PDB file of C-alpha atoms in Angstrom:
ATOM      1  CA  UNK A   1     -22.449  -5.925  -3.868  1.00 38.00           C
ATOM      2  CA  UNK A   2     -19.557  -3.640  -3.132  1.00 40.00           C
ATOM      3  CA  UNK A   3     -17.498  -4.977  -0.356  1.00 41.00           C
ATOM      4  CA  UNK A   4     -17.171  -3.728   3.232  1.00 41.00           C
ATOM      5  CA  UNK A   5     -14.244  -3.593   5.087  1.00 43.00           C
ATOM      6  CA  UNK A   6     -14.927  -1.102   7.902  1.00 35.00           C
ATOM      7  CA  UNK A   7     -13.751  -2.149  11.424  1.00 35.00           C
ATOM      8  CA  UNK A   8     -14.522  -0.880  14.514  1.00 35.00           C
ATOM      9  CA  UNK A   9     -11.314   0.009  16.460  1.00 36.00           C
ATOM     10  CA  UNK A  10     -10.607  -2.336  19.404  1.00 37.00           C
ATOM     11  CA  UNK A  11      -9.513  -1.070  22.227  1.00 35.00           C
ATOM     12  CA  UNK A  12      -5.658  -2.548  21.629  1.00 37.00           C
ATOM     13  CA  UNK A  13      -2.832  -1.279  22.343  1.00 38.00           C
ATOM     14  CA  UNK A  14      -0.194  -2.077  20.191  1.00 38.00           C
ATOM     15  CA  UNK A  15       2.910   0.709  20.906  1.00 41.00           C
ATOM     16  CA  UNK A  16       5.535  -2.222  20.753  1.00 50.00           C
ATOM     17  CA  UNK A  17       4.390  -3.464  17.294  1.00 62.00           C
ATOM     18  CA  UNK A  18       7.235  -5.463  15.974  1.00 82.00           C
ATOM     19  CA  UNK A  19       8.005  -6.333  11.948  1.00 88.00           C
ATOM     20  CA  UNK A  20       6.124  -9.133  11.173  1.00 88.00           C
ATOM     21  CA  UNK A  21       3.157  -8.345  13.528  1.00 87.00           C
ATOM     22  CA  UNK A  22      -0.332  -9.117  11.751  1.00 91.00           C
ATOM     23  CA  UNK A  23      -3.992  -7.934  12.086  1.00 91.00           C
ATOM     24  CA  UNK A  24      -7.220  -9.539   9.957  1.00 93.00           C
ATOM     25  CA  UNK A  25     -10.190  -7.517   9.789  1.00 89.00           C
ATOM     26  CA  UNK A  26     -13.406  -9.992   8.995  1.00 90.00           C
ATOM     27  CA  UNK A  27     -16.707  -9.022   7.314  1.00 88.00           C
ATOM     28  CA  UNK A  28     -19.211  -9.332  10.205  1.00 87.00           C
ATOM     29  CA  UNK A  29     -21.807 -10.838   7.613  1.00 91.00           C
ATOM     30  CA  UNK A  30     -19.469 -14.016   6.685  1.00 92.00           C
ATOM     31  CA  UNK A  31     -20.904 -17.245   6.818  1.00 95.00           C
ATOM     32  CA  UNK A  32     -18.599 -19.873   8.600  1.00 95.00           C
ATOM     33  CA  UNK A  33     -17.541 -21.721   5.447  1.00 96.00           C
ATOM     34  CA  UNK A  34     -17.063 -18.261   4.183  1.00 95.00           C
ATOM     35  CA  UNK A  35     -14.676 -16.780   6.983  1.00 94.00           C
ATOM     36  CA  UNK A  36     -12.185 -20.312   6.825  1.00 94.00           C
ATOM     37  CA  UNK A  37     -12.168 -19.419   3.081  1.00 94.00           C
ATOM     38  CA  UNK A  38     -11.143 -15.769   3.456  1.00 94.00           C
ATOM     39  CA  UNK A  39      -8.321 -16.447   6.278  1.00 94.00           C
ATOM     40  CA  UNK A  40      -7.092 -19.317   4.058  1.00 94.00           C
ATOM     41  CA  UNK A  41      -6.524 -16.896   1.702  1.00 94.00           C
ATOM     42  CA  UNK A  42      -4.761 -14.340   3.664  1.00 94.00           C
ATOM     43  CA  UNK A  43      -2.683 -17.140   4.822  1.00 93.00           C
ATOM     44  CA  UNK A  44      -3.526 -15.781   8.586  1.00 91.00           C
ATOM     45  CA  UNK A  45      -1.315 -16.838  10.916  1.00 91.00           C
ATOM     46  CA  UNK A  46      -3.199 -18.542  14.553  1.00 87.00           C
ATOM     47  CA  UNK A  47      -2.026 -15.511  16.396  1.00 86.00           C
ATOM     48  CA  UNK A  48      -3.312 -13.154  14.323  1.00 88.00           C
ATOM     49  CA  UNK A  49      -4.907 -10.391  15.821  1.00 88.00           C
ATOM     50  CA  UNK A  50      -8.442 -10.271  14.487  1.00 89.00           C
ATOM     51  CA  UNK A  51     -11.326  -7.517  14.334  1.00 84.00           C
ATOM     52  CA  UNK A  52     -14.478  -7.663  12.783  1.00 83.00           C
ATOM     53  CA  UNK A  53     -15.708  -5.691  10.236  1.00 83.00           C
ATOM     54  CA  UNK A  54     -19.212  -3.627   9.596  1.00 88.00           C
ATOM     55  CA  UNK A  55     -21.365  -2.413   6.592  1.00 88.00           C
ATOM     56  CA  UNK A  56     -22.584   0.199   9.327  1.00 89.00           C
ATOM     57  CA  UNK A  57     -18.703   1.906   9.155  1.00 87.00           C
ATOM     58  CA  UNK A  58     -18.873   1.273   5.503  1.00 86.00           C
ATOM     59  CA  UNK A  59     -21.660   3.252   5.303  1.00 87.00           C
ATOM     60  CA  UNK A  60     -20.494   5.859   7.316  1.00 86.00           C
ATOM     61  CA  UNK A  61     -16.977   6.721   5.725  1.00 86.00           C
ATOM     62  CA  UNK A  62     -18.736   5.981   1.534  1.00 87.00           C
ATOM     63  CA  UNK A  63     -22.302   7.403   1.867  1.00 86.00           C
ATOM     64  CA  UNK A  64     -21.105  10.908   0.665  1.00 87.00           C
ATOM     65  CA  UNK A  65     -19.566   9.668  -2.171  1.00 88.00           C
ATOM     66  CA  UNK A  66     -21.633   6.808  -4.073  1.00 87.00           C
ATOM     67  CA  UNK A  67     -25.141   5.631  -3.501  1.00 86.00           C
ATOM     68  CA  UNK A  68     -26.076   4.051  -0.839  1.00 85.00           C
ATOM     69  CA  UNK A  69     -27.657   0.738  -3.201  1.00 83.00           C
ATOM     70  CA  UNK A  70     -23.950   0.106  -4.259  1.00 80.00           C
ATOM     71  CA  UNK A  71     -22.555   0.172  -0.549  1.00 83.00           C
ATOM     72  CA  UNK A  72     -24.938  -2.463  -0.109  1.00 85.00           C
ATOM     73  CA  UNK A  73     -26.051  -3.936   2.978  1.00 88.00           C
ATOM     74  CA  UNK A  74     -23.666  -7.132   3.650  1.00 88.00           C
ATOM     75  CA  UNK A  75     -20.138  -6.694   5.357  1.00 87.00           C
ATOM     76  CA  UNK A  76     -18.293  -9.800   3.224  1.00 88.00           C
ATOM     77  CA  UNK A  77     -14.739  -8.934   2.094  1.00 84.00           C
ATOM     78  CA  UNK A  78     -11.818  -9.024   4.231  1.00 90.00           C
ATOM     79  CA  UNK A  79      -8.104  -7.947   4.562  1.00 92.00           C
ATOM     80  CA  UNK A  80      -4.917  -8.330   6.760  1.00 93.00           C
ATOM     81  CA  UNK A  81      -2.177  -5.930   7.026  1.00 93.00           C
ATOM     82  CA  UNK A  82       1.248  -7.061   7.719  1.00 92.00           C
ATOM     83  CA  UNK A  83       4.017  -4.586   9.278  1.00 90.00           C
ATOM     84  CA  UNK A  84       7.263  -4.578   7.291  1.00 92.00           C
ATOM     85  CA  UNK A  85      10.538  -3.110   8.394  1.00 91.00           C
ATOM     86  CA  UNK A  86      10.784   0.681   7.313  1.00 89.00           C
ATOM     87  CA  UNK A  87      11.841   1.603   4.258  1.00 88.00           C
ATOM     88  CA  UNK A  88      10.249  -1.961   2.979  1.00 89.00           C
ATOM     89  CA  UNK A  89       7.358   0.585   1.427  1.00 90.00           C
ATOM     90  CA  UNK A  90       3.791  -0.514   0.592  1.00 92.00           C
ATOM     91  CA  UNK A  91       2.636  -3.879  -1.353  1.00 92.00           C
ATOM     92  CA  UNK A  92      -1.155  -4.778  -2.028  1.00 93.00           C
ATOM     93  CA  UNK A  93      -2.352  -7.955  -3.384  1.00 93.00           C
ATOM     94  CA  UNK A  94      -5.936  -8.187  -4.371  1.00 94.00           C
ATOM     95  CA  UNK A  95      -8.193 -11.499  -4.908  1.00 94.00           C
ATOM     96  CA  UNK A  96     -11.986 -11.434  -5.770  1.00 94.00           C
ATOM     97  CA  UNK A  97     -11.722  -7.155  -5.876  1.00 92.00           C
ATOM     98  CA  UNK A  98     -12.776  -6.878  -9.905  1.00 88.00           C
ATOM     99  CA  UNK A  99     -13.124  -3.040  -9.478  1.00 86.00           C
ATOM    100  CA  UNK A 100     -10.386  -1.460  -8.198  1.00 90.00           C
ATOM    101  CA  UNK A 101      -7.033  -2.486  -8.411  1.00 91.00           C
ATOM    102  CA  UNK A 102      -3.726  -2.906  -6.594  1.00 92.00           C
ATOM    103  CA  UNK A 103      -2.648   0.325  -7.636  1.00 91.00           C
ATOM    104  CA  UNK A 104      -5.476   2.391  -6.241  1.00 92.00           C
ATOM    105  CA  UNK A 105      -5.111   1.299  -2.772  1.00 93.00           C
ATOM    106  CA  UNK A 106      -1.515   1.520  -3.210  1.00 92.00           C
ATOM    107  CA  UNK A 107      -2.529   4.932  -3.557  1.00 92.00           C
ATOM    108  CA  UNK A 108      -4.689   5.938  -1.523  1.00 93.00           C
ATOM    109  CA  UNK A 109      -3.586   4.210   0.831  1.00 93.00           C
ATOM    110  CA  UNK A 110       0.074   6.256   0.858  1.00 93.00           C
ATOM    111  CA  UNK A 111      -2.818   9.823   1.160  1.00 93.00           C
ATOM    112  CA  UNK A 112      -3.655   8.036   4.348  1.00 92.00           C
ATOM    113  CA  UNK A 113      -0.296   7.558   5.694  1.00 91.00           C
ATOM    114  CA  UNK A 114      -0.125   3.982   5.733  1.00 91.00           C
ATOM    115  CA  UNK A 115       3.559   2.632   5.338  1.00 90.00           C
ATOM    116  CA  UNK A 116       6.003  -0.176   5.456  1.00 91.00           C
ATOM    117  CA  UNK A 117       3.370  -2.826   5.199  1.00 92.00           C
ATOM    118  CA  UNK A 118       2.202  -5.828   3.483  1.00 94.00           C
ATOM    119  CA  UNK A 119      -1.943  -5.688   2.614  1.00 94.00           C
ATOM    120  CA  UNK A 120      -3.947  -8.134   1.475  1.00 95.00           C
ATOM    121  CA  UNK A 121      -7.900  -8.074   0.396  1.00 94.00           C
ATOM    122  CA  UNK A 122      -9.849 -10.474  -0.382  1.00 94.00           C
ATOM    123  CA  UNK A 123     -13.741 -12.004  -0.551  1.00 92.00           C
ATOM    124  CA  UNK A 124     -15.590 -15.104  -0.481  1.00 93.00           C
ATOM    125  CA  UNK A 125     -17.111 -13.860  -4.273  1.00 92.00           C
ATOM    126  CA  UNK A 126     -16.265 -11.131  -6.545  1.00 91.00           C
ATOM    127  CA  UNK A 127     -17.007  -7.782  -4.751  1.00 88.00           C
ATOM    128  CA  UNK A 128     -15.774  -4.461  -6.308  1.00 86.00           C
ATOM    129  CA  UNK A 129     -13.681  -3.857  -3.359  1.00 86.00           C
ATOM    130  CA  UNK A 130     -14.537   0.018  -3.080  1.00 81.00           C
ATOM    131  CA  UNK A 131     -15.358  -0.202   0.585  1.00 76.00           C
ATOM    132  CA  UNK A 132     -11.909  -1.920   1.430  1.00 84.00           C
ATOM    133  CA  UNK A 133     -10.155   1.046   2.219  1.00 86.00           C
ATOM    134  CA  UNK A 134     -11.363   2.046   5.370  1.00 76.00           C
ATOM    135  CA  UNK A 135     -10.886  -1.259   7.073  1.00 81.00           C
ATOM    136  CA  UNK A 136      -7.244  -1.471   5.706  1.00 89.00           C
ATOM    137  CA  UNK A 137      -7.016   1.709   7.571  1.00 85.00           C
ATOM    138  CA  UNK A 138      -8.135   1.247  10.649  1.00 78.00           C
ATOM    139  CA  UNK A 139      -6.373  -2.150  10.890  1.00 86.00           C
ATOM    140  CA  UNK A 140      -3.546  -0.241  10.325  1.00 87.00           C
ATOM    141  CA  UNK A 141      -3.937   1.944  13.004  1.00 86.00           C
ATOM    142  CA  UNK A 142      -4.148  -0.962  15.068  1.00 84.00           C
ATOM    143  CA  UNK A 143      -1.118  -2.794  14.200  1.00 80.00           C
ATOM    144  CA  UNK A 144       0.944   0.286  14.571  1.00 78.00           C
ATOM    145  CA  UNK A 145      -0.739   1.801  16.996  1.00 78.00           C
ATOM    146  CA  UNK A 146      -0.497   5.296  14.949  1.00 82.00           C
ATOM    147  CA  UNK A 147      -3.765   7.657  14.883  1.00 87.00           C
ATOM    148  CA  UNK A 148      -4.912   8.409  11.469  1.00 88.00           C
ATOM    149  CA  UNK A 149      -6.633  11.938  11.221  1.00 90.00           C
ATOM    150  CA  UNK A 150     -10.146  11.671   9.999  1.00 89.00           C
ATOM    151  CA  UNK A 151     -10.317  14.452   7.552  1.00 91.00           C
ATOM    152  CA  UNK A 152      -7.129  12.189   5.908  1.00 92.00           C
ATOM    153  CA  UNK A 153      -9.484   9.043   6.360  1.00 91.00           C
ATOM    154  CA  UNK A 154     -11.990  11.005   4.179  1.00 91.00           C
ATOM    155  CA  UNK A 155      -9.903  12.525   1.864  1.00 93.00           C
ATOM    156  CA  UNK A 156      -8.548   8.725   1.441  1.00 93.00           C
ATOM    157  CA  UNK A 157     -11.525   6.811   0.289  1.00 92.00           C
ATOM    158  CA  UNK A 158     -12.792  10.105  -1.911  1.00 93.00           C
ATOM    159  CA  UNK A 159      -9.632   9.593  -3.788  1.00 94.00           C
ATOM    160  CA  UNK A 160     -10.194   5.637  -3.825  1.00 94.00           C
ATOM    161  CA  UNK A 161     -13.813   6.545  -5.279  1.00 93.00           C
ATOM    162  CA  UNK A 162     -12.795   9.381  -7.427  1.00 95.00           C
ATOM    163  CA  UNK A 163      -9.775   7.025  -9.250  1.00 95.00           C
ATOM    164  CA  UNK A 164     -12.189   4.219  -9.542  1.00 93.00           C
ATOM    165  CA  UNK A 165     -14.352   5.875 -11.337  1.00 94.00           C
ATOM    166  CA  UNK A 166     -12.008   7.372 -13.685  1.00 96.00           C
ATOM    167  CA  UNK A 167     -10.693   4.296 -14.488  1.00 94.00           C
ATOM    168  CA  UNK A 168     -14.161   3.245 -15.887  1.00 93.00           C
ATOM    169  CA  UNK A 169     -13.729   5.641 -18.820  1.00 94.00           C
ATOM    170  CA  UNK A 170      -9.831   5.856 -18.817  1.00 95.00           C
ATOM    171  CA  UNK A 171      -8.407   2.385 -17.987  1.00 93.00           C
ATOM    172  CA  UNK A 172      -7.473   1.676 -14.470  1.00 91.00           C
ATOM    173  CA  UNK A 173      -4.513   1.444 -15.321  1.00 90.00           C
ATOM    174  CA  UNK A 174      -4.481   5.278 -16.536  1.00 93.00           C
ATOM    175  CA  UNK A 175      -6.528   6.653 -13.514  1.00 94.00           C
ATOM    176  CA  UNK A 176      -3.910   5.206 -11.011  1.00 92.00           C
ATOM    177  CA  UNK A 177      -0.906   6.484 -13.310  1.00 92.00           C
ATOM    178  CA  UNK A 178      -2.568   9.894 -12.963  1.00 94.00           C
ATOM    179  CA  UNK A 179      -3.284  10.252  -9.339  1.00 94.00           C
ATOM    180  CA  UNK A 180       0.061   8.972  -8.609  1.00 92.00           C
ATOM    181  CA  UNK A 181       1.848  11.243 -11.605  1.00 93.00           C
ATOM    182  CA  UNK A 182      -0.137  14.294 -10.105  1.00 94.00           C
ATOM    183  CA  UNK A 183       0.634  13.394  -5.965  1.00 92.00           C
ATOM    184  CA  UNK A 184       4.438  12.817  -7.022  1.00 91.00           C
ATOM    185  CA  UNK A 185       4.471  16.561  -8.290  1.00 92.00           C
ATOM    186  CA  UNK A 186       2.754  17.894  -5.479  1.00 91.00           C
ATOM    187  CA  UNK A 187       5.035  16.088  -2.930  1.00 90.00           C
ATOM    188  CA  UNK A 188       7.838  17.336  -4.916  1.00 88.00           C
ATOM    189  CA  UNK A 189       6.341  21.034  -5.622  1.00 89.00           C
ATOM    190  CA  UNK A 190       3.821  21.573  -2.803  1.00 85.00           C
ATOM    191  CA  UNK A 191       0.046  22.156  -3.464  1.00 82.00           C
ATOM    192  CA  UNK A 192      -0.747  25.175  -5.980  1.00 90.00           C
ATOM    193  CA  UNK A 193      -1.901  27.899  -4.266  1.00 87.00           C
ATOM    194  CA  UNK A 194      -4.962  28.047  -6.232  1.00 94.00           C
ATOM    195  CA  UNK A 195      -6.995  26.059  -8.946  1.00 95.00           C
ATOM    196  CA  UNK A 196      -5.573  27.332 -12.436  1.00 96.00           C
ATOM    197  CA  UNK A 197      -2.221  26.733 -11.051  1.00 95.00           C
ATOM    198  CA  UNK A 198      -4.013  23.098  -9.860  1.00 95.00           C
ATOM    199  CA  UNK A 199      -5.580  22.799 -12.998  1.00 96.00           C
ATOM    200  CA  UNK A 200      -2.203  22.867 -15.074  1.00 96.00           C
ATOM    201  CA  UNK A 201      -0.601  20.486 -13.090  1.00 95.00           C
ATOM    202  CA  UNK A 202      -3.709  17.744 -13.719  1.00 96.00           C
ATOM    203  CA  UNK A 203      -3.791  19.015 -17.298  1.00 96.00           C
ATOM    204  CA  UNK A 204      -0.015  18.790 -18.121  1.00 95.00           C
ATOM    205  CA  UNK A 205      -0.360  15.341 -15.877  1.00 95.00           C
ATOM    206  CA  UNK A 206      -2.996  13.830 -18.112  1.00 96.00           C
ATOM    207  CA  UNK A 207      -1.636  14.816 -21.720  1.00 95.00           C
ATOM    208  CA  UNK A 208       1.729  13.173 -20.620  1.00 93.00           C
ATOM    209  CA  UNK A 209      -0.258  10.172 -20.241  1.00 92.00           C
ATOM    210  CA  UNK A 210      -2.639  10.267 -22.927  1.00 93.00           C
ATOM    211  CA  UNK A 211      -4.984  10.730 -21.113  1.00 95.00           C
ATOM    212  CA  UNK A 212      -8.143  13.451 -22.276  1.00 96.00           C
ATOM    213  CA  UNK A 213     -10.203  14.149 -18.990  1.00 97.00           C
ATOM    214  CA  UNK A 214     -13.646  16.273 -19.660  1.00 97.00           C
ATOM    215  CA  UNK A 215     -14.019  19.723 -17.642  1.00 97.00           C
ATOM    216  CA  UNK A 216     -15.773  17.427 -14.769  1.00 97.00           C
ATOM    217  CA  UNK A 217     -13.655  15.301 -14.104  1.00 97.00           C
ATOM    218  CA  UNK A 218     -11.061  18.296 -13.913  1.00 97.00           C
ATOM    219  CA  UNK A 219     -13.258  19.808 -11.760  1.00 97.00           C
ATOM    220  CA  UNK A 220     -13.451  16.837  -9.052  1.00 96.00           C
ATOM    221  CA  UNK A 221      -9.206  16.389  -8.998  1.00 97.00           C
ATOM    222  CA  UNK A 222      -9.275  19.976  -8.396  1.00 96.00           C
ATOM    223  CA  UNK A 223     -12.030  19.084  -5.541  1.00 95.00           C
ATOM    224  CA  UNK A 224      -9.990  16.020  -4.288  1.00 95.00           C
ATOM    225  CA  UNK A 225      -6.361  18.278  -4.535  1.00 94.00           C
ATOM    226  CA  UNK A 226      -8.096  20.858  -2.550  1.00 93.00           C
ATOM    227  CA  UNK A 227      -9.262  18.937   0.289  1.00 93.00           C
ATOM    228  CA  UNK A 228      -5.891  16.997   0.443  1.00 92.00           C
ATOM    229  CA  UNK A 229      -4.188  21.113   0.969  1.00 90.00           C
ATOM    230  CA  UNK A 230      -6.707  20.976   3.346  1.00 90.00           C
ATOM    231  CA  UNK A 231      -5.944  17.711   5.092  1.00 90.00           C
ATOM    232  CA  UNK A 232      -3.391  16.841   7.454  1.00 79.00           C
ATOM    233  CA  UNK A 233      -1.223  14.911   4.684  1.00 89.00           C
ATOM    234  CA  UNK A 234       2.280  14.216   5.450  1.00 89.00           C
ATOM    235  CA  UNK A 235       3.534  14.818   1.601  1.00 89.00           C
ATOM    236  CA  UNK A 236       7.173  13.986   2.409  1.00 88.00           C
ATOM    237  CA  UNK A 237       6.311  10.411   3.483  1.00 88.00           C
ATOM    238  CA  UNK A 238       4.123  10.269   0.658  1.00 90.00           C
ATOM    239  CA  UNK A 239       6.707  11.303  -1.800  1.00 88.00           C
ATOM    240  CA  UNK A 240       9.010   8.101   0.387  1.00 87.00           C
ATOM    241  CA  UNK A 241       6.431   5.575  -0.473  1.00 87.00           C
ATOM    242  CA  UNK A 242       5.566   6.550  -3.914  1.00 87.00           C
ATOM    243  CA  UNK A 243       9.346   6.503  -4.467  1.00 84.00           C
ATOM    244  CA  UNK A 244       9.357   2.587  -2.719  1.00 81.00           C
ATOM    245  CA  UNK A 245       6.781   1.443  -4.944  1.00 80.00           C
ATOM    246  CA  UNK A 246       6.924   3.160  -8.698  1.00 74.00           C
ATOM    247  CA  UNK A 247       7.646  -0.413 -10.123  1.00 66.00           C
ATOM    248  CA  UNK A 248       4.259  -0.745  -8.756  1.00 67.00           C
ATOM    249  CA  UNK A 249       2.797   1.702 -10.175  1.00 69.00           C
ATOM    250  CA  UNK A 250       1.723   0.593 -13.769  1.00 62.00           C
ATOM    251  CA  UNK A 251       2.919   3.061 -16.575  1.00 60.00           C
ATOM    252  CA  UNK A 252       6.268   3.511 -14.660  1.00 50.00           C
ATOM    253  CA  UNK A 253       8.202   2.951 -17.884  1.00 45.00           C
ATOM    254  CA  UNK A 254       6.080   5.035 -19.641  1.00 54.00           C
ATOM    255  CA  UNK A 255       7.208   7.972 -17.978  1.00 49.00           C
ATOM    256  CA  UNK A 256      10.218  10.107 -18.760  1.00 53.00           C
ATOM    257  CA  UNK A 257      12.451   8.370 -15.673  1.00 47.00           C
ATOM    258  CA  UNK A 258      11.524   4.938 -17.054  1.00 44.00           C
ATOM    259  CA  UNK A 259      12.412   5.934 -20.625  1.00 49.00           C
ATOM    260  CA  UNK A 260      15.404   7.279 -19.659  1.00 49.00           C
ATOM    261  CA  UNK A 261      15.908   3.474 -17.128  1.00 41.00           C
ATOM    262  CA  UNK A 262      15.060   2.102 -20.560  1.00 39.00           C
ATOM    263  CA  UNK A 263      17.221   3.626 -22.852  1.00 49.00           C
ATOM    264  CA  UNK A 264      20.117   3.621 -20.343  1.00 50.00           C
ATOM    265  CA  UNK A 265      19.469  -0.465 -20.601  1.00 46.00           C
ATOM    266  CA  UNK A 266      19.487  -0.206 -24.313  1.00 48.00           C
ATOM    267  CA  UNK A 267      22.877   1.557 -24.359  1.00 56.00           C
ATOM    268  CA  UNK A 268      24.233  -0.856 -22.068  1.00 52.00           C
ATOM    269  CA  UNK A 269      23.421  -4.106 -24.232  1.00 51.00           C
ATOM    270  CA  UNK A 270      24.504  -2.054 -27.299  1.00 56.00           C
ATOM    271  CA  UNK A 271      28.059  -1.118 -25.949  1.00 57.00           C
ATOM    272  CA  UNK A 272      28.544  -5.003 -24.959  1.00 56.00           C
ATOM    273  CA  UNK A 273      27.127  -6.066 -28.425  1.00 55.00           C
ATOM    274  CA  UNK A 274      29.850  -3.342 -30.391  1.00 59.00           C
ATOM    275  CA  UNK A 275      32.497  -4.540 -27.063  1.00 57.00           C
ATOM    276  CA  UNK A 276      31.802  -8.479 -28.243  1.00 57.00           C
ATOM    277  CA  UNK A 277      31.764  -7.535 -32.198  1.00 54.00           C
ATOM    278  CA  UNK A 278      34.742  -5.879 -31.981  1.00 54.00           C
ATOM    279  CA  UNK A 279      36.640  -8.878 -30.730  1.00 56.00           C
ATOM    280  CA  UNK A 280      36.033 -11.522 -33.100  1.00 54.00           C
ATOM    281  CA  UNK A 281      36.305  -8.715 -36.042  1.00 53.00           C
ATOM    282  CA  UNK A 282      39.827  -8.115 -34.209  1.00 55.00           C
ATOM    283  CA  UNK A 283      40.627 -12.234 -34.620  1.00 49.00           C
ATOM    284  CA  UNK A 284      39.718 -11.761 -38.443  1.00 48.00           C
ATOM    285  CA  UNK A 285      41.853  -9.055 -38.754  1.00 44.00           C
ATOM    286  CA  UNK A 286      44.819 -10.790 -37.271  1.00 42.00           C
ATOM    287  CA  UNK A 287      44.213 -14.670 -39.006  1.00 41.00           C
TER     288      UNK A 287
END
């Protein structure tokens, strides 16, 4: 059972959102027992704005992209999303998601132009937390009152499906390194006018990971890459939060900036090691 976290908007207006404000967006199919358990675990606040969640949305914003048996027909998991100050950058915690990971909502969540924010998703039972985005979205919206354009929306939870299921042959670890490797050099470079140019970059991406990717999978980054030219995607506030949260990203210090971090830490501990040798050979010396 995949979980659902589509919300319909309220009609809330929240222009004067402060730091610290929070919204909880609750699967409409929770039990009680199971909705107590769910804002205990989001540790929501009593004044928590609150909006309730449906596997109809969920439908509407995944059926393109994965069956509609594994959308499933129960709206269960849940998630709050609390504004941060700017420049705080994105931070996800997951509990009961044993799909996707931290990382690819960090993700494609930044594609959707969600910032400054702490999120939170969560379930009464394990749930493989692919329908989560669109909720976290829209809750979004609503705590910051900012209008999310739907072709990003879509372009958002493609990329949460498409890096899932990479991850199933690659690692998840490795499919999130990727799409955030190959976003951080088209924030940096701009799209590539066409596909072999698109191509290279995922190509030249993927072998400095390790990672081999067959022609299909090529194929659908090329897809995803497209659409994303295609979309209204801010890339310079993408390129902000990716730079906010790259100790987030797992594989960080396998990339050539955290080698060099790395080594520039070695060098450090070496000069003090040679600085503190020095001395007491110096006291030898001089006894």
């Amino acid at each position: 059972m995949l979980a659902a976290c589509m919300i319909a908007v309220p009609q809330i207006g929240l222009a004067d959102a402060a730091v610290g404000d929070v919204i909880v967006t609750l699967g409409e199919n929770l039990t009680p027992e199971q909705k107590q358990t769910v804002l205990q675990d989001l540790n929501a606040p009593e004044d928590a704005q609150t909006v309730t969640v449906s596997n109809k949305e969920e439908h509407k914003y995944l059926g393109q992209y994965i069956p509609k048996s594994q959308i499933g027909t129960k709206a269960l998991s849940s998630s709050s999303i609390t504004i941060e100050k700017a420049g705080s950058g994105l931070e996800v915690k997951t509990k009961n998601i044993n799909v996707i990971t931290d990382e690819m909502y960090l993700n494609a969540l930044m594609t959707a132009g969600v910032k400054d924010a702490n999120v939170q998703v969560t379930a009464p039972i394990e749930v493989s937390g692919t329908a989560a985005l669109t909720g976290l979205i829209k809750a979004y919206e609503v705590s910051s009152d900012e209008v999310i354009p739907e072709d990003v929306k879509q372009v958002a939870n493609e990329e949460l499906v498409t890096t899932s299921e990479l991850g199933q042959k690659h690692g998840q670890e490795n499919a999130s390194a990727l799409m955030a490797k190959v976003k951080e050099e088209v924030a940096k470079n701009g799209v590539p006018a066409n596909d072999e140019e698109l191509r290279t970059m995922i190509e030249n991406a993927a072998k400095e990971l390790g990672i081999t990717l067959t022609e299909e999978e090529i194929n659908s980054l090329i897809s995803l890459f497209n659409k994303m030219k295609d979309a209204n995607i801010d890339w310079n506030q993408v390129s902000q939060q990716l730079d906010q949260a790259k100790e987030k990203i797992t594989k960080f210090l396998d990339s050539e900036e955290g080698k060099n971090f790395i080594d520039q830490v070695i060098q450090f501990f070496a000069a003090l090691w040679n600085a503190i040798v020095s001395i007491f050979t110096g006291g030898q010396q001089n006894a």
